[in-house]
Short mmCIF file of C-alpha atoms and ligand atoms in Angstrom, two decimals:
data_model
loop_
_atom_site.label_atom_id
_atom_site.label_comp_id
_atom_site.label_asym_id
_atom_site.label_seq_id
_atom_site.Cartn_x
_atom_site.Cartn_y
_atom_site.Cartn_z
CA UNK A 1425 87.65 85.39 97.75
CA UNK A 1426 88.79 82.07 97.15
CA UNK A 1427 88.03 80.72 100.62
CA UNK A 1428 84.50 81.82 99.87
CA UNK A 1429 84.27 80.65 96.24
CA UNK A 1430 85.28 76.90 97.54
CA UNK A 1431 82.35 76.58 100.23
CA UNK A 1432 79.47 75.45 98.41
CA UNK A 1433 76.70 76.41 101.15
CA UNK A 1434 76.70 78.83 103.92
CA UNK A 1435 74.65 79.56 107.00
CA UNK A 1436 73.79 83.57 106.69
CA UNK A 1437 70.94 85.13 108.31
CA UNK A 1438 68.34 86.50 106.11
CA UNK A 1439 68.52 89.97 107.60
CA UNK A 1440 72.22 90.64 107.56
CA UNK A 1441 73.50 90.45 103.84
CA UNK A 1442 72.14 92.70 101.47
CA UNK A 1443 75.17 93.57 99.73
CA UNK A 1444 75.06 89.62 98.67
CA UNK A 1445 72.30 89.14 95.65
CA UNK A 1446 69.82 87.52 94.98
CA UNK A 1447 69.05 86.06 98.15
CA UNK A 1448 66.01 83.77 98.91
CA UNK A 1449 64.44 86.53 101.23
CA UNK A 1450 62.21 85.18 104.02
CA UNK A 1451 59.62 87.07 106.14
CA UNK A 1452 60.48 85.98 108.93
CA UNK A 1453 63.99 88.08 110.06
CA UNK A 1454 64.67 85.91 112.52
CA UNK A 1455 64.70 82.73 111.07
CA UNK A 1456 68.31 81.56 109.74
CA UNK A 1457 68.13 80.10 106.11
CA UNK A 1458 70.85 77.73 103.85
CA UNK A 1459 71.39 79.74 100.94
CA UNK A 1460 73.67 77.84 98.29
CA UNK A 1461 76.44 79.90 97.25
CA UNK A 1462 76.38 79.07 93.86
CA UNK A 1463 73.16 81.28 93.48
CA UNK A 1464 74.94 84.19 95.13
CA UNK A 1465 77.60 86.46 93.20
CA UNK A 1466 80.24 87.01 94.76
CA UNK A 1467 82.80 89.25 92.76
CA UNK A 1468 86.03 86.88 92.13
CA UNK A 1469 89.35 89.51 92.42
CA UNK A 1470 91.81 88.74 89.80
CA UNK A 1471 95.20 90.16 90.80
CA UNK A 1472 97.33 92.12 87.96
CA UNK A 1473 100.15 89.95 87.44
CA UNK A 1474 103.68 91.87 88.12
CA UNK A 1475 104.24 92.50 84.76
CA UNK A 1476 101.70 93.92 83.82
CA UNK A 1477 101.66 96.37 86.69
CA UNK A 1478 102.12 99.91 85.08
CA UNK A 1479 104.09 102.87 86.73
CA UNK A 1480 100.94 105.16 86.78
CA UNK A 1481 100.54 107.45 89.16
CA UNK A 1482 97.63 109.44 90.10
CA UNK A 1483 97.80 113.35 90.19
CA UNK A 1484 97.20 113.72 94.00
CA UNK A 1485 100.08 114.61 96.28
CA UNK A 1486 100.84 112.89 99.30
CA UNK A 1487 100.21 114.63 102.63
CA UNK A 1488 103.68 116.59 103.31
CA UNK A 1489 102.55 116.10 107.08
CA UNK A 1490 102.93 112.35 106.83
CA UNK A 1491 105.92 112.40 105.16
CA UNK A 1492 107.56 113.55 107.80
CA UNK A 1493 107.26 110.61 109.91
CA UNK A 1494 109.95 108.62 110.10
CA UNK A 1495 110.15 104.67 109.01
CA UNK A 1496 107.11 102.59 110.48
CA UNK A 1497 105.40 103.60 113.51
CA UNK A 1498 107.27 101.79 116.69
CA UNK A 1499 105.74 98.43 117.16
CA UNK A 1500 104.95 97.44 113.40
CA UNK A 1501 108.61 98.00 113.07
CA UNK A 1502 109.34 95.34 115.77
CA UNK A 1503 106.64 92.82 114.32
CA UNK A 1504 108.79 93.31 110.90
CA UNK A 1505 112.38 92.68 112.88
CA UNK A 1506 110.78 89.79 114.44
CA UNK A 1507 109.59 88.64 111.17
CA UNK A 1508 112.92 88.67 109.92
CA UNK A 1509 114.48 87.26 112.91
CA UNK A 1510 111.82 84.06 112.04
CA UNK A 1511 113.01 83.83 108.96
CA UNK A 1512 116.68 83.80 109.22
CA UNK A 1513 115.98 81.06 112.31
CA UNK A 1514 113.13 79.66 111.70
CA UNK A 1515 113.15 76.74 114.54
CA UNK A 1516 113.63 79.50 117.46
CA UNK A 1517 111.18 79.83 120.27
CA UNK A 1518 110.77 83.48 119.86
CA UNK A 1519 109.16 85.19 123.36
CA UNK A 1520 107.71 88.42 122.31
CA UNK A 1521 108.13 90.68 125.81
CA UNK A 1522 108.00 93.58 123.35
CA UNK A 1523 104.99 95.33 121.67
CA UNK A 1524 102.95 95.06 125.33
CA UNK A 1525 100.23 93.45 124.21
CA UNK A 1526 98.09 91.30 126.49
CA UNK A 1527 98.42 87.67 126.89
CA UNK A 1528 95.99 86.12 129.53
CA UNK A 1529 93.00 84.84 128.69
CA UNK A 1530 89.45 87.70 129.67
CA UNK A 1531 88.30 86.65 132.86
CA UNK A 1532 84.70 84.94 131.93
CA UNK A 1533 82.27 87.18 133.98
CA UNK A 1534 83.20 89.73 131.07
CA UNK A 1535 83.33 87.29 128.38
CA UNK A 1536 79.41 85.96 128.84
CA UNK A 1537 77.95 89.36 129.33
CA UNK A 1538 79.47 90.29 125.81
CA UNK A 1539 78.45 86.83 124.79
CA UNK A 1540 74.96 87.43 126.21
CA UNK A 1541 74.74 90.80 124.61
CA UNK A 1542 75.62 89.31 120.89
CA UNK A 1543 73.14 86.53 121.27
CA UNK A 1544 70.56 89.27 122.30
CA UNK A 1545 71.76 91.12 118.87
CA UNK A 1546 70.01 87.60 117.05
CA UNK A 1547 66.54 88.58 118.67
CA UNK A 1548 64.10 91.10 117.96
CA UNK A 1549 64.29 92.69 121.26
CA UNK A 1550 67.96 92.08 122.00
CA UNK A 1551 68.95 93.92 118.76
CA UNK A 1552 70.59 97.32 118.51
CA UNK A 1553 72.09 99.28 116.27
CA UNK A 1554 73.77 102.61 116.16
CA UNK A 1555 74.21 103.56 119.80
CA UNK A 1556 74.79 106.67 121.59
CA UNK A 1557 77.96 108.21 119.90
CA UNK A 1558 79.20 108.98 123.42
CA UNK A 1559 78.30 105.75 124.82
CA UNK A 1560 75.63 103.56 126.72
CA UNK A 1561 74.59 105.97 129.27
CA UNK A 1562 74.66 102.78 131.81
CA UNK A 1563 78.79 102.48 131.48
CA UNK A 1564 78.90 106.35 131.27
CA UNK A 1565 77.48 105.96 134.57
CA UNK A 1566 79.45 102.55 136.10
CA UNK A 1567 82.98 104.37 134.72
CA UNK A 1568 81.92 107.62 136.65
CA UNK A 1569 81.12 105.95 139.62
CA UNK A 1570 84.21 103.99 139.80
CA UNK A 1571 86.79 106.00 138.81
CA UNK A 1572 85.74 109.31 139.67
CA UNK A 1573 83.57 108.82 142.73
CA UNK A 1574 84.50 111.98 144.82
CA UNK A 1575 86.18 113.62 142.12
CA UNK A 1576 83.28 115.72 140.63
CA UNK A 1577 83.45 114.14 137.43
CA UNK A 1578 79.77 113.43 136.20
CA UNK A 1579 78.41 110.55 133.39
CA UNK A 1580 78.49 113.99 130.68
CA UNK A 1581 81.87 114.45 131.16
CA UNK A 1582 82.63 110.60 129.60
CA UNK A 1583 83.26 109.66 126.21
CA UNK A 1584 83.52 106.10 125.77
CA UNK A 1585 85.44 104.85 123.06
CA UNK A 1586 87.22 102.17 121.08
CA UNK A 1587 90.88 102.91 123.07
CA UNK A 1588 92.80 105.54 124.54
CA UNK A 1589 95.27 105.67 120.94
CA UNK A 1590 91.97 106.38 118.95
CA UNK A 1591 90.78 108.65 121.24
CA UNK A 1592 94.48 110.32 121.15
CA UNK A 1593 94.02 111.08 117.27
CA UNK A 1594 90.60 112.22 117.98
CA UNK A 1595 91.58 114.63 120.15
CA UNK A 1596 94.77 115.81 117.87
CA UNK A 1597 91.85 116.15 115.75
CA UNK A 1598 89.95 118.57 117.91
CA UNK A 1599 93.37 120.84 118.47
CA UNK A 1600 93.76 121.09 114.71
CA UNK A 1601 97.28 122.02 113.19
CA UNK A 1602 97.89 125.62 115.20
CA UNK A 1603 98.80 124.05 118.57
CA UNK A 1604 102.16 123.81 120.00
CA UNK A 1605 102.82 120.72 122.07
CA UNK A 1606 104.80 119.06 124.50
CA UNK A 1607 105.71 115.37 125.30
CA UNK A 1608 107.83 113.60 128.09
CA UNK A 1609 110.82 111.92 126.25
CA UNK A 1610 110.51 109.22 126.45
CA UNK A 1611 106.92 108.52 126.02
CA UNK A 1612 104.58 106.23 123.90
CA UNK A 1613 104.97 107.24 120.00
CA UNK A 1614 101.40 108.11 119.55
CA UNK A 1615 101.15 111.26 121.09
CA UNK A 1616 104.21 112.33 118.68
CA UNK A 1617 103.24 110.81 115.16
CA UNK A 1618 99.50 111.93 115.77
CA UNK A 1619 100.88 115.64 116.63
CA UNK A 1620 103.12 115.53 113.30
CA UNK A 1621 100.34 113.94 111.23
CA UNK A 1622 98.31 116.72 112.04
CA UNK A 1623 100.94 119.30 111.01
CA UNK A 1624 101.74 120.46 114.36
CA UNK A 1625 105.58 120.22 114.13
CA UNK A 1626 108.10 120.81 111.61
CA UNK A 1627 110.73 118.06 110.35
CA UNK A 1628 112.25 115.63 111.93
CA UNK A 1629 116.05 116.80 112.81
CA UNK A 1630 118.09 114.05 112.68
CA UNK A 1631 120.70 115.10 114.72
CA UNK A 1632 118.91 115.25 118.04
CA UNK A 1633 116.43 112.90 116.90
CA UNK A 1634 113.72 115.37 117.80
CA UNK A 1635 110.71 117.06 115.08
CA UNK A 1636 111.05 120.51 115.35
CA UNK A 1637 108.42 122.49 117.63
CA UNK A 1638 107.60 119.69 119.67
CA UNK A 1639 108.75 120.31 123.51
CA UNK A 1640 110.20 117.40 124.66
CA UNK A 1641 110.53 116.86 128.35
CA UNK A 1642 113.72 115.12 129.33
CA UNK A 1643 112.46 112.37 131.95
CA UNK A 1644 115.42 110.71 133.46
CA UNK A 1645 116.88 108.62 136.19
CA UNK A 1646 118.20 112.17 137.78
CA UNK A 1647 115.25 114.09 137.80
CA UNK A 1648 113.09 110.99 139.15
CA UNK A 1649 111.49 110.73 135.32
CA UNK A 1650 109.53 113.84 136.33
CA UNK A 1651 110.85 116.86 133.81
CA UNK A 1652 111.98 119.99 135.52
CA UNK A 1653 109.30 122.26 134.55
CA UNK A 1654 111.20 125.58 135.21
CA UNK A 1655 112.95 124.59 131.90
CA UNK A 1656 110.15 123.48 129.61
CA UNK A 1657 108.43 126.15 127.52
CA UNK A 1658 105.13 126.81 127.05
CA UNK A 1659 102.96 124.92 124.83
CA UNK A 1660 99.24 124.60 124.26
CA UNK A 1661 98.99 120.97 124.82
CA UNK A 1662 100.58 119.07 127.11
CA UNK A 1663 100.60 115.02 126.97
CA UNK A 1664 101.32 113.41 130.14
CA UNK A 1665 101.37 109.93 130.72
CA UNK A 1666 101.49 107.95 134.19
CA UNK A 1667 101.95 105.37 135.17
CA UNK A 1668 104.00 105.95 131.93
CA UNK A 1669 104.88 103.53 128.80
CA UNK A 1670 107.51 103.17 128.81
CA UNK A 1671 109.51 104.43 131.97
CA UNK A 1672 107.14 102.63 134.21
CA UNK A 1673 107.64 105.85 136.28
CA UNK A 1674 104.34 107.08 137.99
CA UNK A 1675 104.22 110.88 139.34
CA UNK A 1676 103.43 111.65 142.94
CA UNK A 1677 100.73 113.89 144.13
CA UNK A 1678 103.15 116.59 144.49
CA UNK A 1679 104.84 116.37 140.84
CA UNK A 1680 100.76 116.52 139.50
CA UNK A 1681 99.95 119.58 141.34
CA UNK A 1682 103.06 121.30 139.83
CA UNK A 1683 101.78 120.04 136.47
CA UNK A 1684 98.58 121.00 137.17
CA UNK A 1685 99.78 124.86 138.56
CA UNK A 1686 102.27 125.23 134.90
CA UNK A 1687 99.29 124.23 132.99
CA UNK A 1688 97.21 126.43 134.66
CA UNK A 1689 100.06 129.36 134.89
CA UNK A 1690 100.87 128.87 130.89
CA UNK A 1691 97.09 128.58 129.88
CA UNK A 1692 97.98 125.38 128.75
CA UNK A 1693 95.35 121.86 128.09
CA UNK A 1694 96.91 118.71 130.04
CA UNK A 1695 95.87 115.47 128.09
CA UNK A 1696 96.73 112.77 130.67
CA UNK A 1697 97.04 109.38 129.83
CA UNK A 1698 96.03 107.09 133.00
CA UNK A 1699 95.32 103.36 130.50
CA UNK A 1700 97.68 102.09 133.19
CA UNK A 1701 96.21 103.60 136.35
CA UNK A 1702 95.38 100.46 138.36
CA UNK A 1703 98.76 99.09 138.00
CA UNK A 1704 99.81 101.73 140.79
CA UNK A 1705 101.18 100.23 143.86
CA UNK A 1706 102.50 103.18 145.41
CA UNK A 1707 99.95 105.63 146.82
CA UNK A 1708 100.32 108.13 143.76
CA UNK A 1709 96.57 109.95 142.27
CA UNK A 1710 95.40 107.29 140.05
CA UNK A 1711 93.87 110.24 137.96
CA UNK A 1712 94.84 113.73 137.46
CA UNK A 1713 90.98 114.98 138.39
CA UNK A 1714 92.04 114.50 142.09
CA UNK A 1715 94.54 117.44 141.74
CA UNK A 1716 92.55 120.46 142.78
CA UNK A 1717 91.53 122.61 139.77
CA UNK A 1718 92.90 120.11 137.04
CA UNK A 1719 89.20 119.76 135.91
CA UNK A 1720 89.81 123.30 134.61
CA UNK A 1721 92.81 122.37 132.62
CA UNK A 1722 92.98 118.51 131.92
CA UNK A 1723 91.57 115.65 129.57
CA UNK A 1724 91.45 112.35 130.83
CA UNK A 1725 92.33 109.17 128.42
CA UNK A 1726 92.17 105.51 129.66
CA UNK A 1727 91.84 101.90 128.56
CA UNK A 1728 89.76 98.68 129.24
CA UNK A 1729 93.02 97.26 127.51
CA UNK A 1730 95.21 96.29 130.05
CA UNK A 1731 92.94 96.11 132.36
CA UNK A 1732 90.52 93.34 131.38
CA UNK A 1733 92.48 91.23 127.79
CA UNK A 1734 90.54 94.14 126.14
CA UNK A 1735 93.48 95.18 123.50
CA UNK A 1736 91.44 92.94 120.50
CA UNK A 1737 87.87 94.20 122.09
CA UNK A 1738 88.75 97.65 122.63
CA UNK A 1739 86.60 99.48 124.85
CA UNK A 1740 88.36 103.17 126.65
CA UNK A 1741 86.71 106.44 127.04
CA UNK A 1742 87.92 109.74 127.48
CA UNK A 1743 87.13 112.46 130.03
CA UNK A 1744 86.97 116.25 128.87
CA UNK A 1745 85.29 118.10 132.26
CA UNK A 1746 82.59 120.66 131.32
CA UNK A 1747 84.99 123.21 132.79
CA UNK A 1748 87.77 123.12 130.51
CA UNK A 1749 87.47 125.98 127.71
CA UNK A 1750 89.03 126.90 124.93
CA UNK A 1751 90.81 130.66 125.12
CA UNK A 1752 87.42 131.97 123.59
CA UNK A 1753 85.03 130.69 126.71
CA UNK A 1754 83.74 127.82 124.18
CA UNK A 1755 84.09 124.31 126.07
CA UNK A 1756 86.54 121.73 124.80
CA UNK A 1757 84.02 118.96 125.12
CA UNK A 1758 81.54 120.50 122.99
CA UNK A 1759 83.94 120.41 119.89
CA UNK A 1760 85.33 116.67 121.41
CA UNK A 1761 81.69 115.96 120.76
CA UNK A 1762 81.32 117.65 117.63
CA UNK A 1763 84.54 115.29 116.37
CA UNK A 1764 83.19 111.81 118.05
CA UNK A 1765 80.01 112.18 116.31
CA UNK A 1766 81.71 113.53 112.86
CA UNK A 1767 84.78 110.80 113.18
CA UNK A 1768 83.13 107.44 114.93
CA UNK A 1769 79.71 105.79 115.70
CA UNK A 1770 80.31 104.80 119.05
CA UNK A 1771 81.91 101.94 120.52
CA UNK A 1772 80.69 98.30 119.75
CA UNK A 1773 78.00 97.72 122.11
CA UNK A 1774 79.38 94.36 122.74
CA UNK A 1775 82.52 95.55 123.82
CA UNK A 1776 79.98 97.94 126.02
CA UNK A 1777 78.43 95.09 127.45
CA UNK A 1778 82.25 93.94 128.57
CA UNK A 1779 83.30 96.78 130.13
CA UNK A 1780 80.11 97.43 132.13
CA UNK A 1781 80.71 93.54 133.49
CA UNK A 1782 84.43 94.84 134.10
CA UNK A 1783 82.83 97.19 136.86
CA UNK A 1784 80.51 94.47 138.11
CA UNK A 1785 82.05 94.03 141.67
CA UNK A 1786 83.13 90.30 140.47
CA UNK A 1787 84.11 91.96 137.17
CA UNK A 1788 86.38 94.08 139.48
CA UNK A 1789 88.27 91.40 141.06
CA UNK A 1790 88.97 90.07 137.64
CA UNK A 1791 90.77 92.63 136.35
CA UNK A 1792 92.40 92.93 139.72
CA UNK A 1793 93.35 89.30 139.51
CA UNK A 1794 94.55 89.79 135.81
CA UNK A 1795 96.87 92.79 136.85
CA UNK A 1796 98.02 91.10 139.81
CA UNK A 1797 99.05 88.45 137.47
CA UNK A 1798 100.99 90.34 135.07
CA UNK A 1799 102.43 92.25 138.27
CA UNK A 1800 103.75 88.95 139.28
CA UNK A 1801 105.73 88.80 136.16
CA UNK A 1802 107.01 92.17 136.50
CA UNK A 1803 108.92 91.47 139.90
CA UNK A 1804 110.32 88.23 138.03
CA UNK A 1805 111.68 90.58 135.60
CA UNK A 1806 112.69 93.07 138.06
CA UNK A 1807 114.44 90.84 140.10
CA UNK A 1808 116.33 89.08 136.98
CA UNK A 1809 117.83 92.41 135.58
CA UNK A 1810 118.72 93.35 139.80
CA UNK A 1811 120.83 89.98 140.31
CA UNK A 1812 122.70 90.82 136.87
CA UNK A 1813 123.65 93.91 138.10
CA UNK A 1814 121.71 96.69 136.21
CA UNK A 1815 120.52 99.36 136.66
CA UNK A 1816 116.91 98.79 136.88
CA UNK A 1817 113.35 101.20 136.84
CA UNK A 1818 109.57 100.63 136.55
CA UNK A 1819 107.76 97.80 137.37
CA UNK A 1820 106.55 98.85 140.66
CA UNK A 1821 103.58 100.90 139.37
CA UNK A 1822 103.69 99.56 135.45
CA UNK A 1823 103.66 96.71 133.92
CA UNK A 1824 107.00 98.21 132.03
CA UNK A 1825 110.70 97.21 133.29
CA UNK A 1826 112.46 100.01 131.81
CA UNK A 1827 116.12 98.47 131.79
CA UNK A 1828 119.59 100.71 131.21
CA UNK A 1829 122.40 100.11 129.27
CA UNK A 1830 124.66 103.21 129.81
CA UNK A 1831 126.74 104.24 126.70
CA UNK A 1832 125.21 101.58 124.37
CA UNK A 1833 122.34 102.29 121.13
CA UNK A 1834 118.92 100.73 122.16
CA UNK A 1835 118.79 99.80 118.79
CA UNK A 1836 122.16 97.64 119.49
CA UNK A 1837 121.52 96.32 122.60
CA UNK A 1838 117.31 95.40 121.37
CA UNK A 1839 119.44 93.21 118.19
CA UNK A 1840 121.82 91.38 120.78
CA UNK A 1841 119.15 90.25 122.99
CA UNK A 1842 117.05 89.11 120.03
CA UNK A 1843 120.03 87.24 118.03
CA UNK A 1844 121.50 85.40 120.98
CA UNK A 1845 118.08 84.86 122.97
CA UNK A 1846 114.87 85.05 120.51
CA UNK A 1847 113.46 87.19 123.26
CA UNK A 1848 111.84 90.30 121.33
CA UNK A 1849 112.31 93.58 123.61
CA UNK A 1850 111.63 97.21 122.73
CA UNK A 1851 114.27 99.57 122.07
CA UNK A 1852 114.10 103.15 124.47
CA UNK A 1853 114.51 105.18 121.37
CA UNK A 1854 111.85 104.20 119.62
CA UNK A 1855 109.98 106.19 122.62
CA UNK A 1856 111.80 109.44 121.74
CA UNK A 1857 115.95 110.58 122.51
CA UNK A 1858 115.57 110.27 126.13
CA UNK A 1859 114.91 106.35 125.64
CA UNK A 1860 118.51 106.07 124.21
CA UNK A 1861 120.26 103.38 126.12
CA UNK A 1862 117.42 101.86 127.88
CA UNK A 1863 115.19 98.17 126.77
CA UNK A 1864 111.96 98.24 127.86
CA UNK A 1865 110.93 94.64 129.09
CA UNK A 1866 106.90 94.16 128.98
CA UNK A 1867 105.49 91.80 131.59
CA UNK A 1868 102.34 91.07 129.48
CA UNK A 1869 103.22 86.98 128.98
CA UNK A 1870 102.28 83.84 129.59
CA UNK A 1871 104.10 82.99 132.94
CA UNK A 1872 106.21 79.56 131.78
CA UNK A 1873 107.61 82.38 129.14
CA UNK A 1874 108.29 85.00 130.89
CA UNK A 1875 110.40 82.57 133.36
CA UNK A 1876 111.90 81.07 130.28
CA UNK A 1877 112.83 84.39 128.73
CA UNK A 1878 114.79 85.00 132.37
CA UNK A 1879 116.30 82.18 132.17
CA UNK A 1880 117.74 83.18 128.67
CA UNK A 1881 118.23 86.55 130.01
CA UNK A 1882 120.64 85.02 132.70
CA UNK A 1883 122.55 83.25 130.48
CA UNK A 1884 122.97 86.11 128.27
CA UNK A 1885 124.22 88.56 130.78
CA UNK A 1886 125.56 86.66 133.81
C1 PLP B 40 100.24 104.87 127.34
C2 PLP B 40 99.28 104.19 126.43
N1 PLP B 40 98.18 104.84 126.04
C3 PLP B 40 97.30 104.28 125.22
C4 PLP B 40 97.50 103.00 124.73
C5 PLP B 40 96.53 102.42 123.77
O1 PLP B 40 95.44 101.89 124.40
P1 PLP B 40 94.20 101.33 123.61
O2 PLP B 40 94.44 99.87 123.41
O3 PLP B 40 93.06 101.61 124.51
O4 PLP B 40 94.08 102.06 122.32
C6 PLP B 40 98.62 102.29 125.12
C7 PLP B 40 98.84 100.94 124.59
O5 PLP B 40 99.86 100.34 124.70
C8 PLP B 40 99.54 102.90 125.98
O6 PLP B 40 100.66 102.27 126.37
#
């Protein structure tokens, strides 16, 4: 408020801010008009000061679901250890190879169709408004086309959203509270905290580190991060991830039609998790729907995010085949529907704009550049952890270097690494039990950095 209360003028369009009064209106809505802000009120907040803060509390009790999380969510959780790290040195050059978020600028074929697109929104013609809940049936199309060519999947079949983690909750949404559901341990934290927040599991057990009545599915160096499925029960839902966050690990053909067959054998609903898909290498399905029959048994969610820069734009969609039915014949993507259009508007239709540029052909090669870039830093990584002698896995197929250190807490080794080099990692338990003992390194950085924080790493460990 106080930024706002010190500007005395301000360019606003005439059309865009009717919850600021009086304004001089003007006919013409295109036309852009200097309003001075003294003539518009603007509420000024006053904050209580401290002591006069009461204890009251209202009468509404919190959601016993929630409360069964534990601490923050994962990568908050770093940000506030880095935080702290900051303040108790606050002259270090911290390199954040942590939370895995992007770092290289969007390549600009995307960036002036979205800037095209939000000029357009400043004309008459060029302006839109509410879009299609499910998404501009053009991208529909472009996404179809390009990731699902020969695979049967049609334009229908494609949600397009804000990002794969919203479209996660969504779909927890669309299970409701009476599912049971399994998880490869380790694996990214949404799929857990969105199942608990739902009320799908019990408490959190401290001594195995585990909520009750969630299946986890041990994926470790022995088994080739691929869980033996003759030991996992049966759940309703099944979240599988690959290439996966944070084992880097991606499954073959083989270990997908096995999947695929228990899914199918159990009556079970796959939701896959490809938002790192074109970071294969190795000659693994880059999407469950080419495993015969998974279109009968699997939801597909994926990312523009580390793709295309997209993790501030977000732009993903989700796939949920026509064939896939619930136990009573009714189809899944009829109530995924129901949910979008209840639970969000549609995705911005700039970030639209973006991602149908990121399936232009040159919009292709510019996410293919991007990703070969961060794959660059990813063998730097790989081969600084080899020539110190660990034990090291990912990376090939993920922009993850998923990094052991037998017999020691993540937690621990995460704290050293940060203390002695400012280099902010993420700890393999914050992924589940199964990430005990293991860092995960990210390769998303900028590339003097992520030779720097090898550098540090050498010194560290050598
Ligand atoms: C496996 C996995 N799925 C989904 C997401 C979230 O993607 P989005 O940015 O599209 O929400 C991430 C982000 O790190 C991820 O690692």
């Amino acid at each position: 408020m106080s930024l706002m209360s010190n500007l005395s003028t301000s360019m606003i369009s005439s059309s865009s801010s009717s919850f600021l009064a009086p304004t001089n209106f003007n006919s013409s809505r295109t036309q852009r008009v200097s309003v001075p802000l003294k003539s518009i009120k603007i509420c000024k907040c006053v904050a209580t000061p401290q002591e006069q803060q009461t204890a009251y509390k209202t009468n509404v009790s919190r959601n016993a679901n929630i409360s069964k999380l534990q601490a923050g969510y994962l990568f908050p959780e770093i940000a506030r250890r880095r935080a702290a790290h900051l303040l108790k040195y606050p002259n270090a050059q911290v390199i954040s190879l942590g939370i895995g978020d992007t770092t290289e600028p969007i390549p600009e074929v995307i960036t002036s169709a979205m800037a095209k697109r939000s000029h357009g929104l400043a004309t008459l013609e060029g302006y839109s408004g509410y879009g299609a809940e499910q998404g501009e049936k053009a991208l529909r199309a472009a996404l179809a086309s390009t990731f699902y060519g020969d695979l049967g999947i049609e334009e229908d079949d494609i949600f397009v959203s804000d990002g794969a983690k919203c479209d996660i909750s969504r779909l927890q949404v669309v299970f409701g509270s009476n599912v049971t559901m399994a998880v490869q341990d380790p694996s990214y934290p949404a799929y857990v905290d969105s199942s608990v927040i739902m009320g799908q599991t019990g408490q959190f057990q401290k001594d195995v580190e585990k909520y009750a009545n969630i299946e986890y599915m041990r994926c470790t160096p022995e088994n080739g991060f691929f869980p033996d499925l003759s030991t996992v029960a049966r759940t309703d839902i099944i979240f599988f991830c690959s290439p996966n966050n944070p084992t880097g690990a991606a499954a073959t053909r083989e270990q997908l039609t096995q999947l695929v067959k228990f899914a199918k054998d159990n009556g079970s609903i796959i939701v896959y998790d490809s938002a790192y898909a074109m970071y294969m290498s190795d000659d693994n399905p880059r999407s469950i729907f080419e495993i015969p029959g998974a279109k009968e048994v699997a939801i597909e969610t994926a990312s523009f995010s580390k793709y295309a820069g997209f993790t501030g734009v977000r732009l993903g969609w989700t796939v949920v085949p026509k064939q896939l039915l619930f136990s009573d014949g009714f189809p899944v993507a009829r109530d995924f529907n129901r949910i979008v259009c209840t639970c969000f508007n549609g995705a911005s239709n700039i970030s639209q704009a973006g991602g149908l540029a990121c399936l232009s052909p040159e919009g292709l090669e510019a996410m293919q550049e991007v990703i070969g870039f961060y794959k660059e830093n990813t063998k730097i990584i790989v081969e600084t952890f080899n020539s110190l002698g660990f034990k090291v896995y990912g990376g090939q197929n993920a922009p993850y270097v998923w990094v052991h250190f037998p017999g020691r807490s993540s937690w621990d080794v995460f704290s050293e690494i940060l203390e002695k080099t400012h280099i902010v990692t993420t700890p393999g338990s914050g992924f589940g039990p199964g990430g005990e003992g293991f860092i995960r390194v990210s390769a998303f950085g900028h590339r003097e950095n992520v030779l720097e924080a090898c550098r540090r790493f050498k010194q560290l460990y050598n």
